[in-house]
Structures are given as structure tokens and as C-alpha cells.
mmCIF file with all atom_site columns, C-alpha atoms in Angstrom:
data_model
loop_
_atom_site.group_PDB
_atom_site.id
_atom_site.type_symbol
_atom_site.label_atom_id
_atom_site.label_alt_id
_atom_site.label_comp_id
_atom_site.label_asym_id
_atom_site.label_entity_id
_atom_site.label_seq_id
_atom_site.pdbx_PDB_ins_code
_atom_site.Cartn_x
_atom_site.Cartn_y
_atom_site.Cartn_z
_atom_site.occupancy
_atom_site.B_iso_or_equiv
_atom_site.pdbx_formal_charge
_atom_site.auth_seq_id
_atom_site.auth_comp_id
_atom_site.auth_asym_id
_atom_site.auth_atom_id
_atom_site.pdbx_PDB_model_num
ATOM 1   C CA . MET A 1 1   ? 105.143 100.364 83.309  1.00 93.00 ? 4   MET A CA 1
ATOM 2   C CA . ASP A 1 2   ? 107.874 97.894  84.182  1.00 98.00 ? 5   ASP A CA 1
ATOM 3   C CA . ARG A 1 3   ? 107.215 94.231  84.883  1.00 98.00 ? 6   ARG A CA 1
ATOM 4   C CA . VAL A 1 4   ? 108.494 91.869  87.554  1.00 98.00 ? 7   VAL A CA 1
ATOM 5   C CA . ALA A 1 5   ? 107.531 88.265  86.833  1.00 98.00 ? 8   ALA A CA 1
ATOM 6   C CA . LEU A 1 6   ? 107.387 85.223  89.089  1.00 98.00 ? 9   LEU A CA 1
ATOM 7   C CA . ARG A 1 7   ? 106.758 81.972  87.272  1.00 98.00 ? 10  ARG A CA 1
ATOM 8   C CA . GLY A 1 8   ? 105.978 78.507  88.509  1.00 98.00 ? 11  GLY A CA 1
ATOM 9   C CA . LEU A 1 9   ? 105.147 79.136  92.166  1.00 98.00 ? 12  LEU A CA 1
ATOM 10  C CA . LYS A 1 10  ? 103.903 75.778  93.454  1.00 98.00 ? 13  LYS A CA 1
ATOM 11  C CA . ALA A 1 11  ? 101.739 75.021  96.456  1.00 98.00 ? 14  ALA A CA 1
ATOM 12  C CA . ARG A 1 12  ? 99.280  72.369  97.541  1.00 98.00 ? 15  ARG A CA 1
ATOM 13  C CA . GLY A 1 13  ? 95.736  73.585  98.022  1.00 98.00 ? 16  GLY A CA 1
ATOM 14  C CA . HIS A 1 14  ? 92.323  72.075  98.682  1.00 98.00 ? 17  HIS A CA 1
ATOM 15  C CA . HIS A 1 15  ? 90.342  74.055  96.122  1.00 98.00 ? 18  HIS A CA 1
ATOM 16  C CA . GLY A 1 16  ? 87.607  72.639  93.917  1.00 97.00 ? 19  GLY A CA 1
ATOM 17  C CA . VAL A 1 17  ? 83.942  71.763  93.816  1.00 97.00 ? 20  VAL A CA 1
ATOM 18  C CA . PHE A 1 18  ? 84.351  68.004  94.299  1.00 96.00 ? 21  PHE A CA 1
ATOM 19  C CA . PRO A 1 19  ? 84.757  66.377  97.732  1.00 96.00 ? 22  PRO A CA 1
ATOM 20  C CA . ARG A 1 20  ? 87.909  64.533  96.583  1.00 95.00 ? 23  ARG A CA 1
ATOM 21  C CA . GLU A 1 21  ? 89.585  67.825  95.662  1.00 97.00 ? 24  GLU A CA 1
ATOM 22  C CA . ARG A 1 22  ? 88.757  69.280  99.066  1.00 96.00 ? 25  ARG A CA 1
ATOM 23  C CA . GLU A 1 23  ? 89.876  66.176  100.979 1.00 96.00 ? 26  GLU A CA 1
ATOM 24  C CA . GLU A 1 24  ? 93.035  65.173  99.104  1.00 96.00 ? 27  GLU A CA 1
ATOM 25  C CA . GLY A 1 25  ? 94.138  68.516  97.717  1.00 97.00 ? 28  GLY A CA 1
ATOM 26  C CA . GLN A 1 26  ? 96.316  69.021  94.659  1.00 97.00 ? 29  GLN A CA 1
ATOM 27  C CA . THR A 1 27  ? 99.186  71.099  93.360  1.00 98.00 ? 30  THR A CA 1
ATOM 28  C CA . PHE A 1 28  ? 98.444  74.546  91.969  1.00 98.00 ? 31  PHE A CA 1
ATOM 29  C CA . ILE A 1 29  ? 100.992 76.542  90.002  1.00 98.00 ? 32  ILE A CA 1
ATOM 30  C CA . VAL A 1 30  ? 100.874 80.338  89.880  1.00 98.00 ? 33  VAL A CA 1
ATOM 31  C CA . ASP A 1 31  ? 102.525 82.763  87.469  1.00 98.00 ? 34  ASP A CA 1
ATOM 32  C CA . LEU A 1 32  ? 102.546 86.480  88.278  1.00 98.00 ? 35  LEU A CA 1
ATOM 33  C CA . VAL A 1 33  ? 103.471 89.599  86.368  1.00 98.00 ? 36  VAL A CA 1
ATOM 34  C CA . LEU A 1 34  ? 103.585 92.664  88.605  1.00 98.00 ? 37  LEU A CA 1
ATOM 35  C CA . GLY A 1 35  ? 103.368 96.069  86.945  1.00 98.00 ? 38  GLY A CA 1
ATOM 36  C CA . LEU A 1 36  ? 105.258 98.875  88.679  1.00 98.00 ? 39  LEU A CA 1
ATOM 37  C CA . ASP A 1 37  ? 107.721 101.677 88.111  1.00 97.00 ? 40  ASP A CA 1
ATOM 38  C CA . THR A 1 38  ? 111.170 100.299 88.943  1.00 97.00 ? 41  THR A CA 1
ATOM 39  C CA . ARG A 1 39  ? 113.052 103.524 88.167  1.00 97.00 ? 42  ARG A CA 1
ATOM 40  C CA . PRO A 1 40  ? 113.186 104.731 91.801  1.00 96.00 ? 43  PRO A CA 1
ATOM 41  C CA . ALA A 1 41  ? 114.704 101.419 92.906  1.00 96.00 ? 44  ALA A CA 1
ATOM 42  C CA . ALA A 1 42  ? 117.159 101.355 90.013  1.00 96.00 ? 45  ALA A CA 1
ATOM 43  C CA . ALA A 1 43  ? 118.281 104.926 90.677  1.00 97.00 ? 46  ALA A CA 1
ATOM 44  C CA . THR A 1 44  ? 118.939 104.275 94.372  1.00 97.00 ? 47  THR A CA 1
ATOM 45  C CA . ASP A 1 45  ? 119.692 100.528 94.354  1.00 97.00 ? 48  ASP A CA 1
ATOM 46  C CA . ASP A 1 46  ? 117.209 100.298 97.242  1.00 96.00 ? 49  ASP A CA 1
ATOM 47  C CA . LEU A 1 47  ? 114.977 97.259  97.760  1.00 95.00 ? 50  LEU A CA 1
ATOM 48  C CA . ALA A 1 48  ? 112.509 99.383  99.721  1.00 93.00 ? 51  ALA A CA 1
ATOM 49  C CA . ARG A 1 49  ? 111.700 101.312 96.525  1.00 95.00 ? 52  ARG A CA 1
ATOM 50  C CA . THR A 1 50  ? 110.478 98.284  94.583  1.00 96.00 ? 53  THR A CA 1
ATOM 51  C CA . VAL A 1 51  ? 108.425 95.167  95.301  1.00 97.00 ? 54  VAL A CA 1
ATOM 52  C CA . HIS A 1 52  ? 110.091 92.437  97.349  1.00 97.00 ? 55  HIS A CA 1
ATOM 53  C CA . TYR A 1 53  ? 109.223 89.448  95.156  1.00 97.00 ? 56  TYR A CA 1
ATOM 54  C CA . GLY A 1 54  ? 110.319 86.973  97.825  1.00 97.00 ? 57  GLY A CA 1
ATOM 55  C CA . VAL A 1 55  ? 107.645 88.323  100.144 1.00 98.00 ? 58  VAL A CA 1
ATOM 56  C CA . VAL A 1 56  ? 105.090 88.289  97.322  1.00 98.00 ? 59  VAL A CA 1
ATOM 57  C CA . ALA A 1 57  ? 105.923 84.636  96.598  1.00 98.00 ? 60  ALA A CA 1
ATOM 58  C CA . GLU A 1 58  ? 105.403 83.690  100.253 1.00 98.00 ? 61  GLU A CA 1
ATOM 59  C CA . GLU A 1 59  ? 102.076 85.512  100.350 1.00 98.00 ? 62  GLU A CA 1
ATOM 60  C CA . VAL A 1 60  ? 100.843 83.796  97.196  1.00 98.00 ? 63  VAL A CA 1
ATOM 61  C CA . VAL A 1 61  ? 101.687 80.413  98.703  1.00 98.00 ? 64  VAL A CA 1
ATOM 62  C CA . GLU A 1 62  ? 99.747  81.425  101.833 1.00 98.00 ? 65  GLU A CA 1
ATOM 63  C CA . VAL A 1 63  ? 96.693  82.157  99.690  1.00 98.00 ? 66  VAL A CA 1
ATOM 64  C CA . VAL A 1 64  ? 96.957  78.853  97.803  1.00 98.00 ? 67  VAL A CA 1
ATOM 65  C CA . THR A 1 65  ? 97.449  76.810  100.981 1.00 98.00 ? 68  THR A CA 1
ATOM 66  C CA . GLY A 1 66  ? 94.834  78.818  102.855 1.00 98.00 ? 69  GLY A CA 1
ATOM 67  C CA . GLU A 1 67  ? 91.060  78.800  102.952 1.00 97.00 ? 70  GLU A CA 1
ATOM 68  C CA . PRO A 1 68  ? 89.620  76.527  100.240 1.00 98.00 ? 71  PRO A CA 1
ATOM 69  C CA . VAL A 1 69  ? 87.412  77.947  97.491  1.00 98.00 ? 72  VAL A CA 1
ATOM 70  C CA . ASP A 1 70  ? 85.344  76.215  94.842  1.00 98.00 ? 73  ASP A CA 1
ATOM 71  C CA . LEU A 1 71  ? 86.680  78.017  91.779  1.00 98.00 ? 74  LEU A CA 1
ATOM 72  C CA . ILE A 1 72  ? 90.157  78.818  90.494  1.00 98.00 ? 75  ILE A CA 1
ATOM 73  C CA . GLU A 1 73  ? 88.636  82.134  89.401  1.00 98.00 ? 76  GLU A CA 1
ATOM 74  C CA . THR A 1 74  ? 88.118  82.987  93.075  1.00 98.00 ? 77  THR A CA 1
ATOM 75  C CA . LEU A 1 75  ? 91.629  81.813  93.932  1.00 98.00 ? 78  LEU A CA 1
ATOM 76  C CA . ALA A 1 76  ? 93.115  84.011  91.201  1.00 98.00 ? 79  ALA A CA 1
ATOM 77  C CA . GLU A 1 77  ? 91.147  87.028  92.442  1.00 98.00 ? 80  GLU A CA 1
ATOM 78  C CA . ARG A 1 78  ? 92.378  86.527  96.008  1.00 98.00 ? 81  ARG A CA 1
ATOM 79  C CA . ILE A 1 79  ? 95.960  86.300  94.774  1.00 98.00 ? 82  ILE A CA 1
ATOM 80  C CA . ALA A 1 80  ? 95.567  89.457  92.685  1.00 98.00 ? 83  ALA A CA 1
ATOM 81  C CA . GLN A 1 81  ? 94.136  91.435  95.581  1.00 98.00 ? 84  GLN A CA 1
ATOM 82  C CA . ARG A 1 82  ? 96.982  90.321  97.846  1.00 98.00 ? 85  ARG A CA 1
ATOM 83  C CA . CYS A 1 83  ? 99.563  91.454  95.279  1.00 98.00 ? 86  CYS A CA 1
ATOM 84  C CA . LEU A 1 84  ? 97.918  94.852  94.874  1.00 98.00 ? 87  LEU A CA 1
ATOM 85  C CA . LYS A 1 85  ? 98.354  95.513  98.600  1.00 97.00 ? 88  LYS A CA 1
ATOM 86  C CA . HIS A 1 86  ? 102.057 96.043  97.949  1.00 97.00 ? 89  HIS A CA 1
ATOM 87  C CA . GLU A 1 87  ? 102.915 99.699  97.606  1.00 92.00 ? 90  GLU A CA 1
ATOM 88  C CA . GLY A 1 88  ? 104.075 100.459 94.107  1.00 94.00 ? 91  GLY A CA 1
ATOM 89  C CA . VAL A 1 89  ? 102.340 97.519  92.447  1.00 98.00 ? 92  VAL A CA 1
ATOM 90  C CA . GLN A 1 90  ? 99.892  99.168  90.067  1.00 98.00 ? 93  GLN A CA 1
ATOM 91  C CA . GLU A 1 91  ? 98.799  96.118  88.103  1.00 98.00 ? 94  GLU A CA 1
ATOM 92  C CA . VAL A 1 92  ? 99.040  92.355  88.324  1.00 98.00 ? 95  VAL A CA 1
ATOM 93  C CA . GLU A 1 93  ? 98.446  89.514  85.918  1.00 98.00 ? 96  GLU A CA 1
ATOM 94  C CA . VAL A 1 94  ? 97.749  86.219  87.651  1.00 98.00 ? 97  VAL A CA 1
ATOM 95  C CA . VAL A 1 95  ? 97.708  82.824  85.963  1.00 98.00 ? 98  VAL A CA 1
ATOM 96  C CA . VAL A 1 96  ? 96.548  79.902  88.103  1.00 98.00 ? 99  VAL A CA 1
ATOM 97  C CA . HIS A 1 97  ? 97.328  76.462  86.707  1.00 98.00 ? 100 HIS A CA 1
ATOM 98  C CA . LYS A 1 98  ? 95.381  73.400  87.819  1.00 98.00 ? 101 LYS A CA 1
ATOM 99  C CA . PRO A 1 99  ? 97.258  70.575  86.085  1.00 98.00 ? 102 PRO A CA 1
ATOM 100 C CA . ASP A 1 100 ? 95.482  67.823  88.038  1.00 96.00 ? 103 ASP A CA 1
ATOM 101 C CA . ALA A 1 101 ? 91.935  69.075  87.429  1.00 96.00 ? 104 ALA A CA 1
ATOM 102 C CA . PRO A 1 102 ? 89.315  66.317  87.504  1.00 95.00 ? 105 PRO A CA 1
ATOM 103 C CA . ILE A 1 103 ? 88.784  66.021  83.754  1.00 96.00 ? 106 ILE A CA 1
ATOM 104 C CA . THR A 1 104 ? 87.973  62.665  82.182  1.00 96.00 ? 107 THR A CA 1
ATOM 105 C CA . VAL A 1 105 ? 89.880  63.173  78.918  1.00 97.00 ? 108 VAL A CA 1
ATOM 106 C CA . PRO A 1 106 ? 93.632  63.621  78.356  1.00 97.00 ? 109 PRO A CA 1
ATOM 107 C CA . PHE A 1 107 ? 94.815  67.229  78.865  1.00 97.00 ? 110 PHE A CA 1
ATOM 108 C CA . ASP A 1 108 ? 97.947  69.141  79.793  1.00 97.00 ? 111 ASP A CA 1
ATOM 109 C CA . ASP A 1 109 ? 96.666  71.949  81.969  1.00 97.00 ? 112 ASP A CA 1
ATOM 110 C CA . VAL A 1 110 ? 93.725  74.110  82.993  1.00 98.00 ? 113 VAL A CA 1
ATOM 111 C CA . THR A 1 111 ? 94.393  77.802  83.625  1.00 98.00 ? 114 THR A CA 1
ATOM 112 C CA . ILE A 1 112 ? 92.668  81.024  84.481  1.00 98.00 ? 115 ILE A CA 1
ATOM 113 C CA . THR A 1 113 ? 94.323  84.328  83.624  1.00 98.00 ? 116 THR A CA 1
ATOM 114 C CA . ILE A 1 114 ? 93.170  87.601  85.154  1.00 98.00 ? 117 ILE A CA 1
ATOM 115 C CA . THR A 1 115 ? 94.538  91.133  85.142  1.00 98.00 ? 118 THR A CA 1
ATOM 116 C CA . ARG A 1 116 ? 93.701  93.564  87.931  1.00 98.00 ? 119 ARG A CA 1
ATOM 117 C CA . SER A 1 117 ? 94.873  97.100  88.628  1.00 98.00 ? 120 SER A CA 1
ATOM 118 C CA . ARG A 1 118 ? 94.509  99.793  91.240  1.00 91.00 ? 121 ARG A CA 1
ATOM 119 C CA . ALA A 1 119 ? 92.530  101.972 88.822  1.00 74.00 ? 122 ALA A CA 1
#
């Protein structure tokens, strides 16, 4: 399976369990790796035979800026399911970064990584 990766998609969302997170929001960063067969697109040089990653990026931002959820696990699942709606995408790895998580000790990042497939 071939891979198309999008890294560092940024959007402001209001996800989290604390009232401050819901009210003020924060930046979330999403990395995606889409698994698909790119041979048909390469053979024909036809965008319609692969995944349009610009559209995928816009949809991911819609999910992040959309309806708030408590957990980044839920956010990652919603993103994965949206990606799998694209014809040809057989598998997706989603990493959601929450660099401004409400943690009381110094840290660089909090992430969740999930892999989902059509099977």
C-alpha cells in the first residue's frame, strides 16, 4: 500500500474536559498518513484516481473546528472516519497533537495516534 502524508495541519478547537478549554479553545495539530494504491493515478496522471489531499486537509480542519468533544481520542476517531470516506483510502493513521494541554509540569506535547482501516 502506498502512503500519502499530511503533516502539521493546524486548527483551533474547543475540545477538552475543562471549562477553560471549551471556552477559550486551543490549537490542535494533526498528522495524517493515508494508505491507498496510487498506481492508477500514476499510470493516468489523473487526480480523480487518487485522494485529493487538499480536500482531506479542509475536512480535517472542519472536524477540529467543529463540534467539541472531551477527549482527543474521540477527535482522532472522528478524523479517521472522515478520511476513510474518501474512495480509495484503505487505511489512515491519525496523530492528534495537543501542545497546550492543561498539564502542570513542563512538557513538549501530548499526542494520540490511531490507525483505522476499511477492513
